[in-house]
mmCIF file of C-alpha atoms in Angstrom:
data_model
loop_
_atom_site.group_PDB
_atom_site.id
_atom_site.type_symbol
_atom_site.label_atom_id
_atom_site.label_comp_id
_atom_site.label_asym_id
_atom_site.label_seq_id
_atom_site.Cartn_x
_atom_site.Cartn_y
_atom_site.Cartn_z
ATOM 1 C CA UNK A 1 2.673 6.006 17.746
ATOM 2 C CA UNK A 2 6.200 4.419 17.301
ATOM 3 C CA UNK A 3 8.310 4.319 14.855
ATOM 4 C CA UNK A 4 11.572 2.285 13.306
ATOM 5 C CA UNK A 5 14.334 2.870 10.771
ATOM 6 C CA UNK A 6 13.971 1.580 7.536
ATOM 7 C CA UNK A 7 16.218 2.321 3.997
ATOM 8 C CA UNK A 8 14.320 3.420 0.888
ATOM 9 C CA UNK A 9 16.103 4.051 -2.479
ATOM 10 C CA UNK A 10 16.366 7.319 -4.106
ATOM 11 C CA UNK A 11 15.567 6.753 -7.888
ATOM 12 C CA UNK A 12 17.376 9.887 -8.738
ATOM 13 C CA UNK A 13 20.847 8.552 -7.715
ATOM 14 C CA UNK A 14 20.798 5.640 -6.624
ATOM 15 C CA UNK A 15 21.522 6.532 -2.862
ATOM 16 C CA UNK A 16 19.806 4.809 -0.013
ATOM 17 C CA UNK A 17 18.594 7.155 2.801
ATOM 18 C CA UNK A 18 16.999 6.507 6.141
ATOM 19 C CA UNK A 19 12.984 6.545 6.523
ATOM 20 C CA UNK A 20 10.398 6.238 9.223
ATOM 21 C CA UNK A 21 7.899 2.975 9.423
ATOM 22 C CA UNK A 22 5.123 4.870 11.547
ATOM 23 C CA UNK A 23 2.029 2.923 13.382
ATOM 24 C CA UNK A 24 -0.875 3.403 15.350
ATOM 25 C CA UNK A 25 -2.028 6.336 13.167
ATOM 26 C CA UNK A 26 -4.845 8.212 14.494
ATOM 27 C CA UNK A 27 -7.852 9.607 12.058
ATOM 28 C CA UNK A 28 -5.865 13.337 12.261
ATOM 29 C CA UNK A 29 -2.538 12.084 10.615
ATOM 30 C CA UNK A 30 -4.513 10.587 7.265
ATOM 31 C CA UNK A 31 -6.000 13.974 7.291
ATOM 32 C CA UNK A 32 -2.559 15.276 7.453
ATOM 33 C CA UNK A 33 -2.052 13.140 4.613
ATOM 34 C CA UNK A 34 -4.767 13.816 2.384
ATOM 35 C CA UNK A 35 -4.118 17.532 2.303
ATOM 36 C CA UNK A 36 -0.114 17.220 1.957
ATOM 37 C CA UNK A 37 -1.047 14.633 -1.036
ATOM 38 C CA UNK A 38 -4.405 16.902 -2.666
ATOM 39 C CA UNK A 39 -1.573 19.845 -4.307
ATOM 40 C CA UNK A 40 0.364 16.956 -6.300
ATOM 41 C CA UNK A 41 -2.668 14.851 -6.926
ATOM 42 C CA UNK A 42 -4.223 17.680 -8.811
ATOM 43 C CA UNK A 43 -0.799 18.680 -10.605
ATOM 44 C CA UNK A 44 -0.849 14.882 -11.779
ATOM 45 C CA UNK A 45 -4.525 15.549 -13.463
ATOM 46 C CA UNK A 46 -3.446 18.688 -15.134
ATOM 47 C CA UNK A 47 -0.633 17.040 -16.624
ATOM 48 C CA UNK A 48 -2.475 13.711 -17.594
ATOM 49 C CA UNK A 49 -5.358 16.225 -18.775
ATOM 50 C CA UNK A 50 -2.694 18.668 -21.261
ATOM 51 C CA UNK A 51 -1.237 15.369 -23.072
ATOM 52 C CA UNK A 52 -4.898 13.999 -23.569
ATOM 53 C CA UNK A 53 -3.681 10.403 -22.516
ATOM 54 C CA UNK A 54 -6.470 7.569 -22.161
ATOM 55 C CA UNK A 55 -8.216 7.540 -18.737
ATOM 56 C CA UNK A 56 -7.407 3.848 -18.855
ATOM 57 C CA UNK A 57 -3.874 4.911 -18.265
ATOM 58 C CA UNK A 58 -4.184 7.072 -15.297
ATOM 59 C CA UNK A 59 -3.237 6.075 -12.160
ATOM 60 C CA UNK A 60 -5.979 4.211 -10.855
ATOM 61 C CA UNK A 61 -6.009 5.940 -6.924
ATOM 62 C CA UNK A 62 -6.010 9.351 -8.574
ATOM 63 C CA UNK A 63 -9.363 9.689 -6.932
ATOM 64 C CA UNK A 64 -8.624 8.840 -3.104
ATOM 65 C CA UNK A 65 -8.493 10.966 -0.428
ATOM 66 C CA UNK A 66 -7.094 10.146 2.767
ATOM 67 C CA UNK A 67 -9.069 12.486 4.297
ATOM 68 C CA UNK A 68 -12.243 10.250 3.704
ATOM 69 C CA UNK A 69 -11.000 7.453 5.143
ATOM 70 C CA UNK A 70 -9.809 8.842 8.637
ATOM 71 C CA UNK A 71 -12.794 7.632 10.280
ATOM 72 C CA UNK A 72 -11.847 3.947 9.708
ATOM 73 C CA UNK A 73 -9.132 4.670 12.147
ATOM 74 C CA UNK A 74 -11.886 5.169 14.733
ATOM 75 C CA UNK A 75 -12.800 0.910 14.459
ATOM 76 C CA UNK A 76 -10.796 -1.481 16.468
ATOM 77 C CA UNK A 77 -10.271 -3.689 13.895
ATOM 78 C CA UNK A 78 -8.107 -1.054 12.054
ATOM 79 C CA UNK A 79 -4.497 0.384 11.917
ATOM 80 C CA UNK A 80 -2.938 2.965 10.091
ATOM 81 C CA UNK A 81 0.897 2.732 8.975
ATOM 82 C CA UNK A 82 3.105 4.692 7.163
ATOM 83 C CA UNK A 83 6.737 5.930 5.860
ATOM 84 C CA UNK A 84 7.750 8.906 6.441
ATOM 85 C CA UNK A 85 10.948 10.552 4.734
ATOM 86 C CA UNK A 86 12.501 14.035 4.590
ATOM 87 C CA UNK A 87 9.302 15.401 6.168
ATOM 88 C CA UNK A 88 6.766 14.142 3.917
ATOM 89 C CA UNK A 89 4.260 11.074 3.823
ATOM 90 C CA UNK A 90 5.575 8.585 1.455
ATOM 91 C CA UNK A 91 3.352 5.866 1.890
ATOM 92 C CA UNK A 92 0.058 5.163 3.965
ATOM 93 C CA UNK A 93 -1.651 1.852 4.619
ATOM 94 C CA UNK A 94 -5.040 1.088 6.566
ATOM 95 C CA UNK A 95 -5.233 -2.834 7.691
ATOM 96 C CA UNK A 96 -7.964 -4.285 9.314
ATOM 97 C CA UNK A 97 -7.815 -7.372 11.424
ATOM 98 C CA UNK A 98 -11.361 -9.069 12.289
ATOM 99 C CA UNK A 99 -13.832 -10.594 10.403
ATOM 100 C CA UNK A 100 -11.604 -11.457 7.803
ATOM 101 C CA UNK A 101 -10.393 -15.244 7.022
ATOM 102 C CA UNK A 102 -7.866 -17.063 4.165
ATOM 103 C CA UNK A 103 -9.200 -18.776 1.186
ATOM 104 C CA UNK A 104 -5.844 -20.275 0.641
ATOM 105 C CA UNK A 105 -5.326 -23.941 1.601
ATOM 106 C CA UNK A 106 -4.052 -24.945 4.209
ATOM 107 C CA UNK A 107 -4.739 -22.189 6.129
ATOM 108 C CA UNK A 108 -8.420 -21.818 4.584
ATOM 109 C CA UNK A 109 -10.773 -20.141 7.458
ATOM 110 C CA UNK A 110 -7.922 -19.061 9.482
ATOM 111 C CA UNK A 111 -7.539 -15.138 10.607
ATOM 112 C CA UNK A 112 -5.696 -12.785 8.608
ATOM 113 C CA UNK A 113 -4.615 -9.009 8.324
ATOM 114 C CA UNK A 114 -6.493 -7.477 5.232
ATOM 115 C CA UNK A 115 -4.967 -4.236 3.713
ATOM 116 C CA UNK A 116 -7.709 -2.386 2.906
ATOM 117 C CA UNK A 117 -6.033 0.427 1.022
ATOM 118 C CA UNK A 118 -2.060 1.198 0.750
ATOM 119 C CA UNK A 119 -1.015 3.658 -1.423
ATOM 120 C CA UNK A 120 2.367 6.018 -2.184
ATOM 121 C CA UNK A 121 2.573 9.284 -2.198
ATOM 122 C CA UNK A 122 1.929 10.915 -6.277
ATOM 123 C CA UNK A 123 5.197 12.161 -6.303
ATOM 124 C CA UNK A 124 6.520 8.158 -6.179
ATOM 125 C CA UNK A 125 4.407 7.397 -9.049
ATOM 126 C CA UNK A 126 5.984 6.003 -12.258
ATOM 127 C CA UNK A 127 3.745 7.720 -14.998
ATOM 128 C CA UNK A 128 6.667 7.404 -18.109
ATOM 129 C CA UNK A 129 3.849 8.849 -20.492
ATOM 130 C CA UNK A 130 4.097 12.102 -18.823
ATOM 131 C CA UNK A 131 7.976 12.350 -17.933
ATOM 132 C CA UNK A 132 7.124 11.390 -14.342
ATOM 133 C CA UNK A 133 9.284 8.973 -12.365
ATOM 134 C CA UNK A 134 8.783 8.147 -8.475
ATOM 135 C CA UNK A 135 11.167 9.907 -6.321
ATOM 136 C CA UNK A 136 11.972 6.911 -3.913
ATOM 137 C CA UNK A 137 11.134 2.939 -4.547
ATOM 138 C CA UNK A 138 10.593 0.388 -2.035
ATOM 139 C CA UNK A 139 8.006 2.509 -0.395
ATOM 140 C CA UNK A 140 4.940 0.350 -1.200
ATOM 141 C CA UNK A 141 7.100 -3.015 -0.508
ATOM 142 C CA UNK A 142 7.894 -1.339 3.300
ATOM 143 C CA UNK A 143 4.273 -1.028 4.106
ATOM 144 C CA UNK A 144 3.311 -4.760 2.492
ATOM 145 C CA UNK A 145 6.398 -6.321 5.008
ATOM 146 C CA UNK A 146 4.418 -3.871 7.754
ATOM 147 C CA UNK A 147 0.998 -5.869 6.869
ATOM 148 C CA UNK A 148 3.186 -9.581 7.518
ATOM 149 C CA UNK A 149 4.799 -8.477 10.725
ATOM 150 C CA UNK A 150 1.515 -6.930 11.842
ATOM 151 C CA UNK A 151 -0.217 -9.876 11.268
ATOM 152 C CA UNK A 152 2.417 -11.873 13.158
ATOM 153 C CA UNK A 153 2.216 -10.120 15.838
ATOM 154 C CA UNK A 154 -1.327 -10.703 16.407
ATOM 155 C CA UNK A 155 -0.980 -14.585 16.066
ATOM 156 C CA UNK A 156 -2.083 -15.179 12.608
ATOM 157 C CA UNK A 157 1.545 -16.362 11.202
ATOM 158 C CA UNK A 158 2.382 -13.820 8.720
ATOM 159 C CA UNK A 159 -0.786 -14.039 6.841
ATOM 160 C CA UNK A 160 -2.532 -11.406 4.797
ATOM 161 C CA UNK A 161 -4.941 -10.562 2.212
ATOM 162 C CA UNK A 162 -5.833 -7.795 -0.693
ATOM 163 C CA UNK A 163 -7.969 -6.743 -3.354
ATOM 164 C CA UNK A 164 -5.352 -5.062 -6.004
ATOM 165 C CA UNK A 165 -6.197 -2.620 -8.290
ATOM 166 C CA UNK A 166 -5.923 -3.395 -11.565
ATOM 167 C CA UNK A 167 -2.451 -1.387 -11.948
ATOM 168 C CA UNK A 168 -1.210 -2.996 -8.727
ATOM 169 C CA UNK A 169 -1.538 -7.084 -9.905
ATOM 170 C CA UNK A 170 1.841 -7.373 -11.387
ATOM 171 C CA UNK A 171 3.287 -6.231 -8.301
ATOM 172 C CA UNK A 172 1.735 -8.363 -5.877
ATOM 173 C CA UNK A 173 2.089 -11.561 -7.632
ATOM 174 C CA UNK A 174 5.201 -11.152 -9.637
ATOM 175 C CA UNK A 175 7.303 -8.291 -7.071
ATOM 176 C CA UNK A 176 5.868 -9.653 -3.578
ATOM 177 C CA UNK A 177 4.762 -13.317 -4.245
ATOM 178 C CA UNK A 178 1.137 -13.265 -3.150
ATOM 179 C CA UNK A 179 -1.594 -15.613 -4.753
ATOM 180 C CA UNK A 180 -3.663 -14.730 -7.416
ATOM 181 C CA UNK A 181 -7.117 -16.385 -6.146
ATOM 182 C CA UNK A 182 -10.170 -14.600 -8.132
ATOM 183 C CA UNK A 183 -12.091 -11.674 -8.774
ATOM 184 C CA UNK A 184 -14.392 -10.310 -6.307
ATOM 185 C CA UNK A 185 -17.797 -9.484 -7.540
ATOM 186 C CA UNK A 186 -18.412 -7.687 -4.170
ATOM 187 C CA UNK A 187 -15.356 -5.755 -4.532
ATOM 188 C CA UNK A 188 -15.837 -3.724 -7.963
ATOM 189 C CA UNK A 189 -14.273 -7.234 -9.686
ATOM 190 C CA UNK A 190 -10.900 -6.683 -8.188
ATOM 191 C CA UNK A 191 -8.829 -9.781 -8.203
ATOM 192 C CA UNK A 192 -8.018 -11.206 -4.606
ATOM 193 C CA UNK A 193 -4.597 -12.318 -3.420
ATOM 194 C CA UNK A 194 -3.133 -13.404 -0.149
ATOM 195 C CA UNK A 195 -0.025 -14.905 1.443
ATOM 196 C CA UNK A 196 -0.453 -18.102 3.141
ATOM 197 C CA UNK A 197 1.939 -18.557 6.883
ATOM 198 C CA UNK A 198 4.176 -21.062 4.727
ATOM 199 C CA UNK A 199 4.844 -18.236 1.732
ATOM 200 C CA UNK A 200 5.194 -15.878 4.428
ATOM 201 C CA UNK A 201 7.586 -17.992 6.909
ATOM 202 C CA UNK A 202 9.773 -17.725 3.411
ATOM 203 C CA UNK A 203 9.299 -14.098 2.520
ATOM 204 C CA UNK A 204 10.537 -13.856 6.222
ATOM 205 C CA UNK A 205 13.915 -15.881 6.017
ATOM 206 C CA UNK A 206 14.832 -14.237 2.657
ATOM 207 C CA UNK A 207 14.327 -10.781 3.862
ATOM 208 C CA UNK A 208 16.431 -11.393 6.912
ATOM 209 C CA UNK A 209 18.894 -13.857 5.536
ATOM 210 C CA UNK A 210 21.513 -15.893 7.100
#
């Protein structure tokens, strides 16, 4: 496993502190995961549950479990990332690598780096309904820049692909800059978007700067 520096904001002040990109995750640290997540997941239900709002509403991976998807871990084709701050999981993500091409033009065919499933911790979840705001931000947008570099370094140019849930559209398109492409009948309906080498050549320069 190795592991670099990287800031994420505290929502509660404002501050910027120091967190931990982790990768090369083995199947024992999303089990690690699962359980340190399970407590807060279930405190999220009980609260959702006492002010009787609309399933629609909930957050929409209320029902993963890390735990479940440790064996993944065990393929070639998949790596597990995540951020790590003041001794707590933060964020997880499980990309996979083979077998998976773009649909965007120009680079239609080409290999990419799929995230499979990325998620934050509960505690990071905005839920205003409820009186719950996320504890740091950035989190989610850490992992995604992971996914680009990742997919860099294995020669496919920065290129990467998703199926978002529902919740998660606005923040791919409109927040990271993917492309909306269509829904995937194979995938529950969830809508497809990816990042072609050109977007992410961009993404790149305006994340480092000048």
């Amino acid at each position: 496993m190795s592991s670099e520096a990287v800031p994420l904001h505290r929502r509660s002040d404002g501050s910027f502190v120091e967190a931990a990109l982790l990768d090369g995750l083995i199947p024992e640290d999303f089990i690690i995961v699962g359980n340190e997540w399970a407590f807060e997941r279930s405190v999220v239900m009980q609260e959702l549950l006492h002010a009787t709002l609309p399933r629609e509403q909930w957050p929409q991976s209320l029902h993963w479990d890390w735990r479940r998807k440790a064996p993944e871990l065990r393929l070639l084709e998949a790596s597990g990332f995540a951020v790590v701050c003041e001794r707590q999981w933060q964020g997880v993500m499980l990309t996979k690598s083979a077998l998976y091409t773009a649909r965007l033009a120009p680079d239609k065919g080409k290999p990419l780096v799929y995230v499979d499933f990325l998620e934050v911790a509960p505690w990071n979840w905005a839920i205003p309904e409820i009186g719950r705001a996320s504890r740091f931000r950035a989190v989610g947008s850490t992992l995604l820049w992971r996914a680009v570099k990742q997919s860099e370094e294995e020669g496919f140019r920065g290129r990467i692909g998703l199926h978002s849930l529902p919740q998660s559209e606005k923040f791919y398109e409109r927040v990271f800059g993917m492309t909306p492409l269509k829904r995937d009948g194979d995938k529950q309906n969830l809508l497809y978007l990816e990042i072609s080498a050109e977007q992410a050549m961009r993404l790149l320069e305006r994340r480092e700067g000048p």
